[in-house]
Amino acid sequence: MLAFLLAVVAVGVESRIELVALQQEEKRVEAAKLAERLLAESPDEARALGIEYLLGDLRERLGQTREAVAAYARVMRTSRGLRPYALLRAAAIQTELGHPELSSGLLVSLLQGDPPPALIEPAERLLIRSLERGGDCRVLENLALDPLPASTRRRIVLLRLGCTPGTSRDRAHQLLDLLREDGTDLAASEAARRLQRIPGLELHGEAAAVLGSSLHHHREFGAAARHLATATAALPRELESRAEIDTLYLLVRSWFWNGELVRAAAGFGSLAERVHRPEDRARALYHQGRSFELRGEWAAASASYRKAYLADPSGRFSAAGLISALRVEWRTGREEAVLEILDLLPTRPDWRQESARAALYVASSDLVRRRTDRAGRWLRQVELAIGRDSVELQYWRARLEDAKGDAARAVEHYLATLGIDPYHPLAAAASERLRAPELSAEAERAAVALGRSHRMRDLVAALRHLGEEHASGRAAHARLVERAAAHRAVRELAEPIPVPPAAWPIWDAKLSTPEEALLALGVWGAASVAALEHFPPTQPALALTASEGLYHAGRVRRSIYIAEVLAGRIGEHLPEPLWSRPLRVRLHPAPYAEVVERSARARGVEAALLYAVLREESRFDPNAVSPASARGMAQFVFPTARSLASRIGLGRIRPDDLTDPVVSIELAAAYVAELLERFGGSAPAAVAAYNAGDRQVDLWRTHCYSRDPAEFLAKVSFPETRAYVARVLGARARYRELYAPPQQPTGPAGQAGD
């Protein structure tokens, strides 16, 4: 620490400010020359501040890889705190230069040297890549595993297994031990894959259950079913233990997800008869109902759903069973049974969401057929359950008044939809209806009146409908700006972004970690953990500066996170359409633009939609991993990716290929194109299928009386999928607004489909 303080005095704050400013201006050559001069004039002090590391970073970004490696090597010798960072960067260069043996040695040195937590995962990924490319796995022999996180330790155990001799039996025992410890992480996925490749291996009982459970988690349902069937072959008729019940449940679920619905329905029915606990019986019966419903066996589905409710009336499947039964009864025209369920759902306070969904389901069904005699009563039930501030409620109230011929009230509710959430897909539908000939005159009159209001939502609705080209739209915009100007956070974002380095408060702070030292040199990529502390959301211009820096350093996920925190503060005072463009661009950035645009054009997909899907799935993080082992920027599970890659001509891919942005984006574009074509160009249906699967979307569409996207959204029964569709289509609207419209694609996948 003393050396660091002395370095501050010797080199001076002004020099570091100049280094940061040159990088902001993308003058990397000039910055490198300044770094070299500082190192020559005050070598010890400059190195203590991290300037040698900065020089390596600049050389690397200038494409001078040999000079970059030399700079990182000097950091390794002279700076204990920055040594792990230099090891990682040098290893990455050596891997790309075709020297994996050097890279693997550097990475083992990093991992055995008590590395900063933020470096462990990237070091692990790079170590795997270097060994795959020919690195010597003997470097792993002396690596101490106990200090490492469990996930890293397990991956390194697998690496060691791959390069040490042993019998098939020994290898199988070691792989099974990994699966027993945790069958859900990436190490487990690889362990399960290797275990299946051992010639002549036969597993029974608990070992087969362990492997089958892991395969099920990783969505390898066909293979999972084979091993789970072996594991459950000798189970008693009456199931008592938790392990027995769960293993049989996973077997039947594997049949279900593999599309063997007849077998799954019978299996769930058998499971319901073999368990004693009400919640286990309700779970099995509910999923039996889903199996029947997906097959179109409506009466059997309704019976199973009702049995699920009766098996455990206060359990987690009770309301789900009732609302599912309502859908099926409505589908078959048994309206008396539907009304009975509609009356039952509001009797439980904890069923408010289910009560609202059921009422909206039947109301939308009537309204798309322009039947108005009952919908008002059901929409009142929605309002009692969830309140008036709902985009869906306001939209369907507008549809009711529209169908009744009351233009003034229809316009009132359509405009309210715009005011609540101008980017919701139902807001887009409302805008389209407001411009219809029968409503356009009334809509303009009402929007002009709202433009004189003092309520924020009214002004937003007026602005969104009229636009700034209309005098009243401009007036609404001016009122919104006037109201927002009183708030410091809004005023600060009107200042120049990024904040000039000389105005950063970091120069007055005590910097005690290597990350902070690098942050004070403008090396955002290595300092993302420290960014929020020195660029806090309480100072919006600084926070947005950090978001900008992180984005350009390739830390897109962290950049979006900071922008989202900041947006949460700004949104209290100013509606989103009026947020500054720099903030909106950081919230909805367009990284990997060349790859995204090229893949979108090649597949006939709108680039804005592809960006929206990638942002929602991973925040553009190539290394993202979900709890269900979906990987990469597009969050594919490997079986889906493997099948899709084969269909589109990418050939055989490996699980780690999903972390390649180019592969991930290409797969996402191809999959979105397939789904759009399958669903006639309907973006809501395609997006829902990306999240919930195409069979489920087929089912939801059978419950629709029209191809109206608003009705489809009302019929999506999974809350998480409904929210997913709204977020993705909302993001698509924002991308369209922020960026120049891409060339419209042709063919079925490129139709408007909204």
Coordinates of N, CA and C in Angstrom, one line a residue, residues 372 376-377 379-380 383 388 393-418 430 433-434 438-439 441-443 445-447 450:
T372 N -70.6 -9.3 -26.6 CA -70.3 -8.3 -25.5 C -71.2 -8.5 -24.3
G376 N -68.1 -7.9 -19.9 CA -67.9 -6.8 -18.9 C -67.9 -7.4 -17.5
R377 N -68.7 -8.4 -17.3 CA -68.7 -9.0 -15.9 C -67.4 -9.7 -15.6
L379 N -64.4 -9.0 -17.0 CA -63.4 -8.0 -16.9 C -63.4 -7.3 -15.5
R380 N -64.6 -7.2 -15.0 CA -64.7 -6.6 -13.6 C -64.1 -7.6 -12.6
E383 N -60.4 -6.9 -12.8 CA -60.1 -5.7 -12.0 C -60.1 -5.9 -10.5
R388 N -56.7 -1.8 -11.6 CA -56.9 -1.2 -12.9 C -55.7 -1.0 -13.7
L393 N -55.9 -5.5 -18.9 CA -57.3 -5.1 -18.6 C -57.7 -3.9 -19.4
Q394 N -56.9 -2.8 -19.5 CA -57.2 -1.7 -20.2 C -57.4 -2.0 -21.7
Y395 N -56.6 -2.8 -22.3 CA -56.7 -3.2 -23.7 C -58.1 -3.9 -23.9
W396 N -58.4 -4.9 -23.1 CA -59.6 -5.7 -23.4 C -60.8 -4.9 -23.0
R397 N -60.7 -3.9 -22.1 CA -61.9 -3.0 -21.8 C -62.1 -2.2 -23.1
A398 N -61.0 -1.7 -23.7 CA -61.2 -1.0 -25.0 C -61.8 -1.9 -26.1
R399 N -61.4 -3.1 -26.1 CA -62.0 -4.0 -27.1 C -63.5 -4.2 -26.9
L400 N -63.9 -4.3 -25.6 CA -65.3 -4.4 -25.3 C -66.1 -3.2 -25.7
E401 N -65.6 -2.0 -25.4 CA -66.3 -0.8 -25.8 C -66.3 -0.6 -27.4
D402 N -65.2 -1.0 -28.0 CA -65.1 -1.0 -29.4 C -66.2 -1.9 -30.0
A403 N -66.3 -3.1 -29.5 CA -67.3 -4.0 -30.0 C -68.7 -3.5 -29.8
K404 N -68.9 -2.8 -28.7 CA -70.3 -2.2 -28.4 C -70.5 -0.9 -29.2
G405 N -69.5 -0.4 -29.9 CA -69.7 0.8 -30.7 C -69.5 2.1 -30.0
D406 N -69.0 2.0 -28.8 CA -68.8 3.3 -28.0 C -67.4 3.7 -28.3
A407 N -67.2 4.6 -29.3 CA -65.9 5.0 -29.7 C -65.1 5.8 -28.7
A408 N -65.8 6.7 -28.0 CA -65.2 7.5 -27.0 C -64.6 6.7 -25.9
R409 N -65.3 5.7 -25.4 CA -64.8 4.9 -24.2 C -63.7 3.9 -24.7
A410 N -63.9 3.4 -26.0 CA -62.9 2.6 -26.5 C -61.5 3.3 -26.6
V411 N -61.6 4.5 -27.1 CA -60.4 5.3 -27.3 C -59.8 5.6 -25.9
E412 N -60.6 5.9 -24.9 CA -60.1 6.2 -23.6 C -59.3 5.0 -23.0
H413 N -59.7 3.8 -23.2 CA -59.0 2.7 -22.7 C -57.8 2.3 -23.6
Y414 N -57.9 2.5 -24.9 CA -56.7 2.2 -25.7 C -55.6 3.2 -25.4
L415 N -56.0 4.5 -25.2 CA -54.9 5.5 -24.8 C -54.4 5.1 -23.4
A416 N -55.2 4.6 -22.5 CA -54.7 4.2 -21.2 C -53.7 3.1 -21.3
T417 N -53.9 2.2 -22.3 CA -52.9 1.1 -22.5 C -51.6 1.7 -22.9
L418 N -51.6 2.7 -23.8 CA -50.3 3.4 -24.2 C -49.6 4.1 -23.0
A430 N -53.0 -1.5 -29.6 CA -53.9 -0.4 -29.3 C -53.6 0.8 -30.3
R433 N -55.2 0.1 -33.6 CA -56.7 0.3 -33.5 C -57.1 1.7 -33.4
L434 N -56.3 2.5 -32.7 CA -56.6 4.0 -32.6 C -56.4 4.7 -34.0
E438 N -62.5 4.3 -38.2 CA -63.7 4.5 -37.3 C -63.3 5.1 -36.0
L439 N -62.0 5.1 -35.6 CA -61.6 5.7 -34.3 C -60.7 6.8 -34.4
A441 N -60.5 9.9 -35.7 CA -60.9 11.3 -35.3 C -61.1 11.4 -33.8
E442 N -61.8 10.5 -33.2 CA -62.0 10.5 -31.8 C -60.7 10.4 -31.0
A443 N -59.8 9.5 -31.6 CA -58.5 9.3 -30.9 C -57.7 10.6 -30.9
R445 N -58.9 13.7 -31.0 CA -59.5 14.6 -30.1 C -59.1 14.3 -28.6
A446 N -59.2 13.0 -28.3 CA -59.0 12.6 -26.9 C -57.5 12.8 -26.6
A447 N -56.6 12.5 -27.5 CA -55.2 12.6 -27.2 C -54.8 14.1 -27.0
L450 N -55.7 14.9 -23.6 CA -54.7 14.3 -22.6 C -53.5 15.1 -22.6

